[in-house]
Structure formats: structure tokens, C-alpha cells
Amino acid sequence: MTKQLIPLIFLLICSFHSINAQWSIRGNKTYKNARWNHIQFFSEEEWDSSNFASEKDMQWFNDARYGMFIHFGLSTYIKKDLSWGMCYTRKAPDGGHGPIADSVWVTYPEHFKFENFDAKKWVKIVKDAGMKYIVTIAKHHDGFHMWDTKYSDFKVTNTPFGRDYLKEIADACHEADMKFGIYYSQRDWYHPDYAPIDTTLVVRQKEAPYFHAKPGVEKVLPGPTHDKYKAYQFNVVKELCSNYGKVDVFWFDASWWGGMFTADMWDSEALTRMIRKLQPGIIINNRASIPGDFDTPEQKIGMYQERPWESCITLTHSWSYSGTPPKSKEKIIKMITSTACGNGNMLLSWGSQWNGAFDDVEVERLEEVGQWMKTYGQSIYNTKGGPWYPQKWGGSTHQDKTIYLHITDKSLNSLKLPAIPSKIKKAQLLTGGEISFTQNKSEIVFNLSKANKNEETIIIELTCKKTITEMTGDAMSNSLFSDPLYGHVISDNATFTLSSQSQEDDSSFHNLLFSNKLFNSPFAFHSKEEKEAFAIIDLGKNYQVKGLDIFNQKHYLTKNLNFSVSVSIDGENWNKIEDKKGSFYHWEVPVTQFNAGIELPGIKGRYIKVSVESSSTAALHLKKLQVYGSEINE
């Protein structure tokens, strides 16, 4: 079989924010280009009948912009990442198994001494880091209670440590005037009554929601013991909201995820209304399958929206302590900046070592960022995103008549922005250097040639004649791959081999359409005799393959087709990533792996196969294909 080798040139399209996250939407439409299972739609009636914090209650949260997520649990004993890196049993609808036998990890509390734990010192570190609130784990999926509950013996006070961890954190926060939040997972792989779905009624599946009803089953019901679990859950949540003083945030963790978890599993409306009654003014996230007060993108930066949101992101390579290196000062500052410009918050996660002490390198990194926040925090705290939508150059924040431009692309010597409905009276560089600008009815142009570019970002403070009240300019790109997590285009040296499944001669290829211009060249391969055709992309070496952006020919849109994308290291053993029934013009295919309960981009591979099957002769009619990913250090 003769191979047809076609070199392609690909274009990298960059943007500033991610749009692939956990979002709650009122109505049945959204401009967010996110995967279907990351967006939960609510009818207007469902939304309006739910319960919410008031605008006044939300004000401190919107002003804070930067908080600390403290992850600590039994898995820290072996430096694994929470329940996912430990528990062998993951009760349905969660699937798979962890590495540690249940008979082993349940003994870890016997070794829990926590001799260096000092809650006041923890809170001081958070304050020095420039953070305005703390959310700490009370119970993760492993079912271990970090407080002295009356409803279980599997708890922190039944360890050699013997004290109520949560109470000491709460008391230290209240003493230091630090906002205090509780993370509580509805999932519980330890509790004997936990059974949100009856496994006798379902069949497991690979994609979200990871189960479907067996043939003949009209509705998937909870297991027979789950009502008892819900009663237990109401009791322990009542404890959390009654015995620890003022609680400012309640952070659930069972996302809707395409129907994997639903509100009836927890009786979420009644549960959250009880929380608000016990803790007036509290704010609650959207991970109980009702709208909640704020959206929760995870391990990625969200996009601009008016509704509050909060990105939870790890300081190191894991949620809890693992000994992996922390992110750089510059990266953390740019993440904080991007969340504020998008009108959101960043909740940065870390955890102590098993003895209760924090890693010195991690503390030093947070303090470095804290010094930056002390110097430039006025451009982050108490601001609103805008008035310019974030773009690849950076973004903006504002308060009253003051605008802060956060320029993350320091290679720029000038920046042209659309006009705003106010005259700019003054411009100064907070990060040093000289700035000049021109302003007319259609645009504002800033001269950055003399700006100090030795800081992590360039920050310009603009004083306006009028109060800023509206957004301007173009909204960000809706491309899924605008998220920096998906890396960059990696296929500069890629070649294509397009063939039918089993033909061994040149006659299996015909009707090749290819112009002299490589970029955007249309091409099509047909097989007269086979019902499957495919393209194999050879990247030349192994990469972390993170996504494919595929465009089809518009005049070849046929309904009776089944497309698929697979990845391989050796070109022989294939890992199918995603299927698509019916035709398409544009298909964004994220290449992800399941890690600590979420999908994260990246699968090791050298070869990528795009296939099409049909009940008649199969054919590929691709116009353009981009492969996103990153290098592997091997």
C-alpha cells in the first residue's frame, strides 16, 4: 500500500481564559463552548424557585478575589492525592479503583498524630499570602470526619491527635477576622448506607454520567439504604452549621456532571435551605446540582461573566501535599490576575504534611505572591472585571472611576483598545516606567515602549472622568482550546497517512482533492470497497496530546456517518477518545484523562487516528485539522 504523505501547517489561536468548567445556566442556551457534561441547564422556573444568597451577602466574596483551599486527609499519610489516590472502593456512580486496599487505608487514623499542627500559624500564613478567606475540608469522599461528629466513629477525635481539627481552624479564623468556609463532600465511599444509585438497575458506561438504565428500567432509583444516608447527611451538615461559629462558605463536591449526580440524591433544595437558616448570609457553591451562588471551574481559569465564579487550582501538582514543586510566582500572579479580569475568584489549594507542618518552599512561594499582592492588590481586591473583555494581551479590572490594565504579554510595545464612554484624565504605570496614550472616539492607544517589563505583569492605572458601568470591546474567543491547559499546536512536523481499513493497494485511494496552498488545503479520501476510512497523523515522537480541532468540508455534510478519534503510542494499539454520530462542520475533541475526579487534558501518544464509518462507502472530507498538546520530558 502506497502512503500519501501530506505536510500541514497549523495556526495557533491563543486566548486568555478557559471556558471548559462547571457552570450553572438559567435557560436552555449559552455562549460557553464547554463540554455538555460541564454545563447544567435549569429552566427559568427551576432557577427562580431555588434558593440564593443576596447581593449584599455576596459582596465580600466578590471583593475578596483570592482565597485558600486547604486539602488535608488520610491520603497525606502516603502523599497521595486525597480519596482518588487512596481508596480502592469507589462507590457508584464513581467508577474504577484506587491503589490502596480498603482494609489498609482505614487504619491510617491510627498513625494520625498531627504533632506540628497550629491553626493560628496556618491562618497567619494565609493572611501573609494575601488571601481573604479559607475553605478547608471537613469530609472528603473517603468518609473520614475532620470534626468531632456524633454520627460516626470514623473521625479525627478517635486518633492519637484526639482534637477537633475543624473547630481549631474555625476559631483561628474568627480570631483573625478571616472568612471561614467548609468543604463537605456528599459522596462517601466509606458509609455503609451511601447508595445514590441502585446498581442492580444500571449498566456502567465509559462516558458521563458513567451509567445508564438497563433495558426495561424506566427510572434509575437510589439504593434501598440511601434514605438512611440522606438522614445522616442532614444531621452532620446541621452539626457543621451549628457548632463552629460563623460559616461564610459551604462548598459541596458532587457536580451534576451530565446527570452523574442529581439534586434528588441529596434533597438539595431542603438541605441548602436548612444551611441558610442555620447560617444566615452564608454562600453556597453549585455542586449540589442546584444553581447555587457561584460557579466552580476546576484546575482551569474561568471566563468573564456577571454571575460570580471561583476557579479552584492547585499550588503544586496535587490538591493535598505530595512533595511536588509549587507553581512559579509569575504563574500564580498571572492566574490571580486572569481570574480578577474575568470577574471571578481564585481558590488556591495546598495542604500540610502528615505532621501538620507546611513545606517551607511552598510557604515561601505564597509569601512571595503575598508581597506582590501587598504592592499591587488595589488592582485586584474590591474590583470588578472589565471594562475590556479579557484577550490574549491580558485584561482589565475597575472600581468606580479607576481602571487597571493588566498586561501579561510583555512583548508588546503598544496596545490598541476600543473606546470607552469616558475621557481618561490620567494614566500611570504602577509597575514602573513611563506611559503615554492617545484617545479618540473609536480607540485608545497606549505606548508601552518605556514600561518596566521586569515585573510579572505590566499594570497601568487609569483615572477616568466618569464612573465605569459597562463592558466594551469583543468578548473572548469561544474556542475550547483557548484554555492554556490544552497547550499549543504540536503538529508542525506532522504527516498524514489516509487509508481504508484493509485495502493493500493504491486503488483504495481516489478523488484526492489538494491545492497548492498547504494551509487550509481541502483534502478527501474515499474507499470504494470499504465502509470505514481513516487518517493517521504521525507527530514524529510522543507528546502529551490534548486536543484536536477538526473542520469538515461544508458540502460533504452527510447524516449517516459515525466519526471517532483515537490515540496510540505505537500506531497499533489504539485508545478511542471520542465518538460523534452524524456529520459536522467543526468538531473540537478534547483528549483527556480522568484524574482525582475530573477530566484533565493530556494522553501520551505519537499517532492520532480520525475515522469515519458509514452504512455505505466511507469517506473523509477534512478541510483543516489542528493538534494541541505539549512536549514530554523523557
XYZ file of C-alpha atoms in Angstrom, residues 8-564:
557
model
C 0.247 20.557 7.033
C 0.776 23.975 8.524
C -1.310 24.795 11.576
C -2.216 28.089 13.171
C -2.147 28.590 16.932
C -5.070 30.636 18.200
C -4.438 31.949 21.711
C -6.770 33.398 24.308
C -6.661 34.416 27.936
C -9.311 32.322 29.646
C -10.768 28.862 29.825
C -14.403 28.151 29.149
C -14.409 24.465 29.958
C -15.640 24.144 33.526
C -18.546 23.522 35.903
C -21.257 26.083 35.134
C -24.924 26.573 36.055
C -27.049 28.219 33.364
C -30.532 29.751 33.592
C -32.428 28.794 30.441
C -31.502 26.384 27.674
C -28.861 28.370 25.775
C -25.322 29.505 26.492
C -22.459 31.156 24.620
C -19.976 28.963 26.530
C -18.196 26.473 24.312
C -17.807 23.853 27.029
C -18.365 20.117 27.026
C -22.008 19.163 27.554
C -21.418 17.489 30.919
C -19.726 20.605 32.339
C -22.824 22.765 31.952
C -26.051 22.220 33.853
C -29.079 23.962 32.366
C -32.047 24.962 34.528
C -35.426 26.093 33.325
C -36.421 29.574 34.399
C -38.946 28.027 36.787
C -36.330 25.735 38.354
C -33.871 28.597 38.745
C -36.364 31.073 40.157
C -37.730 28.564 42.679
C -34.281 27.706 44.065
C -32.539 29.485 46.958
C -29.723 32.043 46.723
C -27.621 34.395 48.804
C -28.487 38.063 48.469
C -26.368 40.515 46.502
C -25.294 42.006 49.828
C -24.253 38.586 51.139
C -22.134 38.032 48.018
C -20.297 41.352 48.225
C -17.397 40.231 50.430
C -16.823 37.222 48.158
C -16.759 39.345 45.015
C -14.360 41.766 46.703
C -12.016 39.069 48.051
C -10.806 37.633 44.723
C -8.206 35.320 46.341
C -8.693 32.518 48.846
C -7.044 29.407 50.273
C -8.314 25.847 49.764
C -6.809 23.613 52.469
C -6.723 19.962 51.440
C -5.641 17.522 54.104
C -6.814 13.985 54.762
C -5.856 10.395 55.382
C -4.158 10.095 51.981
C -1.477 12.561 53.107
C -0.025 9.668 55.108
C 1.220 8.191 51.808
C 1.481 11.519 49.916
C -1.368 10.544 47.603
C -3.976 12.922 46.237
C -6.995 12.636 48.513
C -9.535 9.845 48.195
C -8.842 9.280 44.488
C -5.223 8.339 45.141
C -6.071 6.068 48.044
C -9.455 4.307 48.332
C -9.720 1.006 46.474
C -13.513 1.116 46.583
C -15.227 3.955 44.731
C -18.946 3.531 45.162
C -21.261 4.088 42.194
C -21.766 6.229 40.262
C -17.999 6.796 40.665
C -16.027 4.089 38.904
C -12.648 2.437 38.885
C -10.485 1.603 41.875
C -7.805 3.323 43.913
C -4.407 1.770 44.704
C -4.815 1.091 48.441
C -6.906 -1.791 49.803
C -9.813 -0.700 51.992
C -8.516 -2.874 54.839
C -5.272 -0.863 54.750
C -6.258 2.783 54.340
C -8.923 2.641 57.058
C -6.058 2.015 59.537
C -4.336 5.311 58.705
C -6.131 7.186 61.528
C -4.112 5.052 63.987
C -0.997 6.927 62.773
C -2.552 10.408 62.850
C -0.650 12.421 65.474
C -0.508 15.846 63.752
C 2.087 16.973 66.276
C 3.075 20.202 64.457
C -0.438 21.447 63.718
C -1.004 25.055 64.738
C -4.240 26.558 63.411
C -3.227 30.123 64.273
C 0.015 29.715 62.334
C -1.934 28.310 59.382
C -4.203 31.356 59.310
C -1.220 33.706 59.584
C 0.345 32.068 56.505
C -2.909 32.596 54.618
C -3.022 36.256 55.630
C 0.630 36.805 54.695
C -0.150 35.250 51.317
C -2.705 37.991 50.644
C -5.695 35.660 50.790
C -9.031 36.811 52.149
C -10.791 33.542 53.010
C -10.178 29.889 53.825
C -12.122 26.811 52.730
C -10.991 23.631 54.472
C -12.011 20.008 54.116
C -14.408 18.654 56.719
C -15.093 15.376 54.865
C -13.820 14.089 51.529
C -15.078 11.060 49.566
C -13.230 8.690 51.939
C -15.826 9.496 54.611
C -13.317 10.499 57.313
C -14.689 13.286 59.525
C -12.242 16.071 60.393
C -14.514 17.142 63.236
C -15.987 15.613 66.378
C -19.247 14.359 64.914
C -21.834 12.466 66.949
C -22.854 10.406 63.932
C -19.710 8.386 63.217
C -16.706 6.857 64.958
C -14.599 7.383 61.821
C -13.390 10.805 62.935
C -10.418 12.903 63.892
C -11.086 12.792 67.644
C -10.647 8.991 67.557
C -6.996 9.323 66.521
C -3.810 9.895 68.552
C -4.251 13.596 67.679
C -7.546 13.470 69.550
C -8.668 17.058 68.932
C -11.334 18.695 66.783
C -9.336 19.942 63.775
C -12.242 21.862 62.271
C -13.003 23.728 65.487
C -9.415 24.895 65.855
C -9.358 26.163 62.264
C -12.724 27.891 62.712
C -11.669 29.522 65.981
C -8.376 30.744 64.481
C -10.220 32.239 61.505
C -12.731 34.027 63.701
C -9.982 35.394 65.958
C -8.070 36.734 62.938
C -11.197 38.097 61.196
C -10.628 35.650 58.323
C -13.650 34.424 56.367
C -14.192 30.709 57.075
C -15.565 28.096 54.693
C -16.286 24.378 54.938
C -15.751 21.832 52.149
C -18.111 18.886 52.511
C -18.387 16.028 50.007
C -21.793 14.419 49.623
C -20.032 11.366 48.171
C -18.991 8.835 50.798
C -17.191 5.624 49.832
C -16.974 4.517 53.493
C -20.503 4.979 54.838
C -22.459 1.683 54.601
C -25.746 3.364 53.631
C -24.391 5.508 50.780
C -26.140 4.354 47.581
C -27.234 7.261 45.312
C -27.998 4.782 42.512
C -29.243 1.196 42.699
C -26.513 -0.690 40.863
C -28.910 -3.526 40.006
C -30.806 -1.124 37.730
C -27.887 0.247 35.711
C -25.177 -0.630 33.236
C -21.755 1.025 33.516
C -20.544 3.174 30.617
C -17.271 4.918 29.822
C -18.601 8.456 29.323
C -20.528 10.752 31.668
C -22.756 10.139 33.535
C -20.945 6.748 33.677
C -24.133 4.691 33.920
C -27.414 4.182 32.087
C -30.595 2.315 32.864
C -30.808 -1.331 31.941
C -33.276 -2.222 29.180
C -36.795 -2.081 30.571
C -35.863 0.152 33.519
C -37.868 3.381 33.259
C -36.092 5.277 36.054
C -32.867 4.705 37.952
C -33.697 4.809 41.658
C -31.381 5.138 44.662
C -30.289 2.039 46.525
C -32.532 0.769 49.353
C -30.296 2.205 52.111
C -29.801 5.665 50.651
C -32.666 7.301 52.573
C -30.766 6.455 55.761
C -27.658 8.042 54.281
C -29.571 11.228 53.476
C -30.821 11.373 57.073
C -27.231 11.006 58.289
C -26.142 13.748 55.870
C -28.760 16.203 57.134
C -27.558 15.511 60.685
C -23.853 16.066 60.023
C -24.440 19.158 57.888
C -26.586 20.535 60.712
C -23.646 19.899 63.057
C -21.265 21.753 60.771
C -23.584 24.739 60.589
C -24.378 24.805 64.330
C -21.181 24.078 66.273
C -18.426 26.110 64.588
C -19.500 29.719 64.810
C -19.929 31.837 61.712
C -19.538 29.846 58.482
C -19.140 32.061 55.414
C -18.937 29.446 52.610
C -20.358 25.950 52.231
C -18.527 24.080 49.461
C -20.266 20.923 48.167
C -18.477 18.496 45.833
C -20.760 16.287 43.760
C -21.070 18.114 40.444
C -24.008 17.370 38.151
C -21.532 16.084 35.522
C -24.062 15.184 32.879
C -26.538 13.591 35.277
C -23.990 11.627 37.282
C -25.202 13.377 40.435
C -28.659 14.917 40.756
C -30.354 17.126 43.327
C -32.755 14.396 44.490
C -29.778 12.278 45.611
C -29.205 14.768 48.445
C -32.598 16.507 48.637
C -30.523 19.563 47.790
C -33.203 22.236 47.995
C -34.150 21.224 51.546
C -30.519 20.717 52.544
C -29.346 24.124 51.318
C -32.370 25.906 52.778
C -31.529 24.344 56.156
C -27.946 25.607 55.786
C -29.135 29.152 55.066
C -31.494 29.064 58.054
C -28.711 27.927 60.390
C -26.126 30.293 58.879
C -27.822 33.487 57.642
C -25.749 35.199 54.951
C -23.782 32.080 54.001
C -22.877 31.490 50.345
C -23.082 28.026 48.739
C -21.444 26.739 45.556
C -23.185 24.996 42.649
C -22.071 21.400 43.306
C -25.312 20.094 44.772
C -26.990 20.028 41.331
C -28.969 23.178 42.020
C -27.811 26.621 40.815
C -26.096 27.793 43.989
C -24.471 31.178 44.397
C -21.333 30.760 42.284
C -19.882 28.572 39.534
C -16.876 26.336 40.109
C -14.365 25.788 37.275
C -11.675 23.354 38.423
C -7.948 23.327 37.585
C -8.584 25.999 34.960
C -9.345 29.713 34.794
C -12.934 30.656 34.045
C -14.201 33.171 31.519
C -15.796 36.573 32.030
C -19.366 36.521 33.286
C -21.518 38.605 35.604
C -22.560 35.661 37.786
C -19.902 35.012 40.458
C -17.444 32.191 39.846
C -14.392 30.726 41.529
C -11.557 28.696 39.990
C -10.041 26.125 42.327
C -6.449 25.392 41.273
C -3.582 23.535 42.919
C -0.400 25.217 44.151
C 1.640 22.105 43.298
C 0.848 19.102 41.100
C -1.754 17.807 43.562
C -4.572 19.043 45.776
C -3.018 17.847 49.030
C 0.644 17.579 49.993
C 2.698 15.343 47.700
C 6.177 16.890 47.712
C 5.832 18.071 44.112
C 7.164 21.582 43.331
C 4.884 24.622 43.550
C 3.943 26.772 40.592
C 6.168 29.765 39.935
C 5.462 33.166 41.417
C 4.797 34.553 37.941
C 2.321 31.809 37.056
C 0.350 32.254 40.271
C 0.214 36.031 39.820
C -0.983 35.651 36.240
C -3.691 33.222 37.407
C -4.864 35.655 40.082
C -4.833 38.454 37.520
C -6.771 36.463 34.936
C -9.489 35.474 37.411
C -9.981 39.063 38.545
C -10.091 40.318 34.939
C -12.724 37.661 34.248
C -14.760 38.877 37.235
C -14.041 35.769 39.294
C -12.085 34.468 42.288
C -9.155 32.085 42.600
C -9.130 29.454 45.356
C -5.559 28.136 45.544
C -5.224 24.652 47.025
C -2.492 23.193 49.178
C -2.193 21.070 52.292
C 0.121 20.397 55.187
C 2.422 17.437 55.588
C 1.267 14.489 57.690
C 2.755 16.044 60.840
C 0.791 19.296 60.399
C 3.679 21.457 59.192
C 3.696 23.113 55.775
C 6.516 22.684 53.276
C 8.937 25.614 53.608
C 9.305 26.072 49.832
C 5.525 26.267 49.418
C 5.221 28.787 52.254
C 7.965 30.905 50.729
C 6.211 30.896 47.335
C 2.905 32.004 48.865
C 4.640 34.763 50.810
C 6.314 35.989 47.598
C 2.894 36.274 45.982
C 1.620 37.921 49.165
C 4.256 40.636 48.836
C 3.129 41.262 45.259
C -0.484 41.476 46.440
C 0.559 43.910 49.161
C 2.119 46.152 46.499
C -0.462 45.806 43.718
C -3.522 44.422 45.473
C -5.563 47.572 44.870
C -5.794 46.440 41.239
C -7.277 43.052 42.301
C -9.230 43.372 45.554
C -12.635 45.112 45.540
C -12.637 45.377 41.748
C -14.927 44.172 39.009
C -13.704 42.601 35.767
C -13.631 44.917 32.739
C -14.468 47.248 31.129
C -12.495 45.468 28.367
C -13.141 41.786 27.923
C -10.034 39.679 28.539
C -7.967 38.920 25.465
C -4.572 37.372 24.778
C -2.774 40.597 25.757
C -4.280 40.414 29.264
C -7.336 42.058 30.776
C -8.705 44.810 32.976
C -10.344 45.447 36.323
C -12.108 48.545 37.550
C -13.610 50.273 40.551
C -15.675 53.447 40.307
C -13.666 55.858 38.076
C -10.428 53.833 38.141
C -9.416 51.173 35.608
C -6.432 48.830 35.926
C -4.947 47.326 32.775
C -3.148 44.026 33.472
C -0.878 43.340 30.511
C 0.502 39.810 30.620
C 2.025 39.877 27.116
C 5.139 41.858 27.953
C 6.449 41.682 24.376
C 4.007 44.428 23.382
C 5.320 47.941 22.786
C 1.856 49.335 22.111
C -1.710 48.344 22.923
C -4.782 49.445 20.975
C -8.161 49.138 22.712
C -11.737 50.056 21.742
C -13.078 53.345 23.060
C -14.889 53.653 26.382
C -17.639 56.202 27.172
C -15.392 58.304 29.409
C -12.413 60.541 28.978
C -9.199 59.251 30.607
C -7.807 62.039 32.772
C -4.598 60.325 33.853
C -2.533 57.186 33.204
C 0.320 55.875 35.331
C 2.331 52.674 35.446
C 2.069 51.024 38.871
C 4.820 48.617 37.877
C 7.263 51.349 36.879
C 8.354 53.150 33.747
C 6.707 55.752 31.564
C 3.356 55.554 29.786
C 1.668 57.739 27.182
C -1.584 57.319 25.291
C -3.905 58.834 22.721
C -7.684 58.689 22.935
C -10.405 59.440 20.394
C -14.000 58.389 19.775
C -13.102 54.980 18.325
C -9.967 53.797 20.129
C -7.325 54.277 22.816
C -3.662 53.534 22.031
C -1.084 53.053 24.794
C 2.648 53.407 24.188
C 4.405 50.701 26.239
C 7.917 51.104 24.866
C 9.187 52.694 28.080
C 7.265 50.479 30.517
C 9.178 48.465 33.096
C 8.891 44.839 31.945
C 10.765 43.227 34.810
C 7.651 42.640 36.912
C 5.376 39.635 36.405
C 2.824 41.805 34.601
C 2.532 45.408 33.431
C -0.151 47.277 35.399
C -1.500 50.640 34.204
C -3.821 52.668 36.418
C -6.263 54.871 34.513
C -8.242 57.645 36.160
C -11.456 58.360 34.255
C -13.800 61.329 34.246
C -16.890 59.119 34.627
C -17.690 56.012 36.666
C -17.240 52.819 34.663
C -20.547 50.985 34.272
C -20.398 48.789 31.169
C -18.249 46.354 29.206
C -16.702 47.208 25.848
C -14.839 45.523 23.030
C -15.043 41.967 21.761
C -15.734 39.077 24.084
C -13.081 36.382 24.283
C -12.757 33.512 21.849
C -15.242 30.711 22.401
C -12.721 28.075 21.371
C -12.359 25.198 23.806
C -8.611 25.312 23.161
C -8.242 28.897 24.316
C -7.597 27.276 27.710
C -3.795 27.238 28.291
C -4.216 23.736 29.776
C -4.538 22.438 26.205
C -1.037 23.623 25.337
C -0.246 24.705 21.773
C -0.352 23.311 18.272
C 2.213 20.491 18.163
C 1.801 19.220 14.598
C 4.228 21.426 12.673
C 6.175 18.356 11.528
C 3.176 16.015 11.243
C 2.429 13.895 8.200
C -0.842 12.313 7.192
C -1.467 8.750 6.110
C -5.011 8.334 4.898
C -6.281 4.874 4.048
C -9.156 2.462 4.159
C -9.182 -0.177 6.868
C -7.884 -3.196 4.976
C -7.033 -2.369 1.376
C -3.420 -3.069 0.374
C -3.175 -1.330 -2.961
C -3.276 2.158 -4.383
C -6.808 1.666 -5.707
C -8.131 2.154 -2.168
C -7.442 5.874 -2.618
C -9.085 8.091 -5.159
C -10.573 11.520 -5.637
C -7.791 13.254 -3.691
C -8.526 16.965 -3.508
C -5.435 19.001 -2.709
C -4.495 22.541 -3.686
C -1.029 24.092 -3.980
C -1.570 26.125 -0.806
C -0.793 23.991 2.232
C -2.744 25.993 4.779
C -6.475 25.270 4.763
C -5.969 22.858 1.870
C -9.064 20.730 1.353
C -8.464 17.027 1.053
C -10.688 13.980 0.772
C -10.008 10.273 0.605
C -12.563 7.692 -0.438
C -12.681 3.936 -0.400
C -14.963 2.377 -2.981
C -14.966 -1.008 -1.302
C -14.704 -0.305 2.420
C -17.221 1.159 4.875
C -14.510 2.716 7.048
C -11.861 5.254 6.095
C -9.337 6.870 8.369
C -6.489 9.353 8.592
C -3.419 8.599 10.713
C -1.396 11.562 11.933
C 2.233 10.817 12.828
C 3.583 13.502 15.174
C 7.121 12.153 14.826
C 7.551 11.462 18.547
C 5.485 11.122 21.707
C 3.665 14.190 23.028
C 1.047 14.886 25.650
C -1.782 15.037 23.116
C -4.507 17.296 24.497
C -6.966 18.093 21.736
C -7.948 18.045 18.069
C -9.659 20.911 16.276
C -11.233 19.436 13.126
C -13.032 21.204 10.283
C -15.027 19.309 7.647
C -15.964 20.342 4.123
C -19.357 22.055 4.262
C -20.582 20.445 1.041
C -19.905 16.931 2.400
C -22.264 17.037 5.385
C -23.962 13.631 5.452
C -26.131 12.373 8.317
C -25.389 8.669 8.028
C -21.831 8.777 9.397
C -20.019 7.805 12.593
C -16.744 9.576 13.348
C -14.178 8.708 16.021
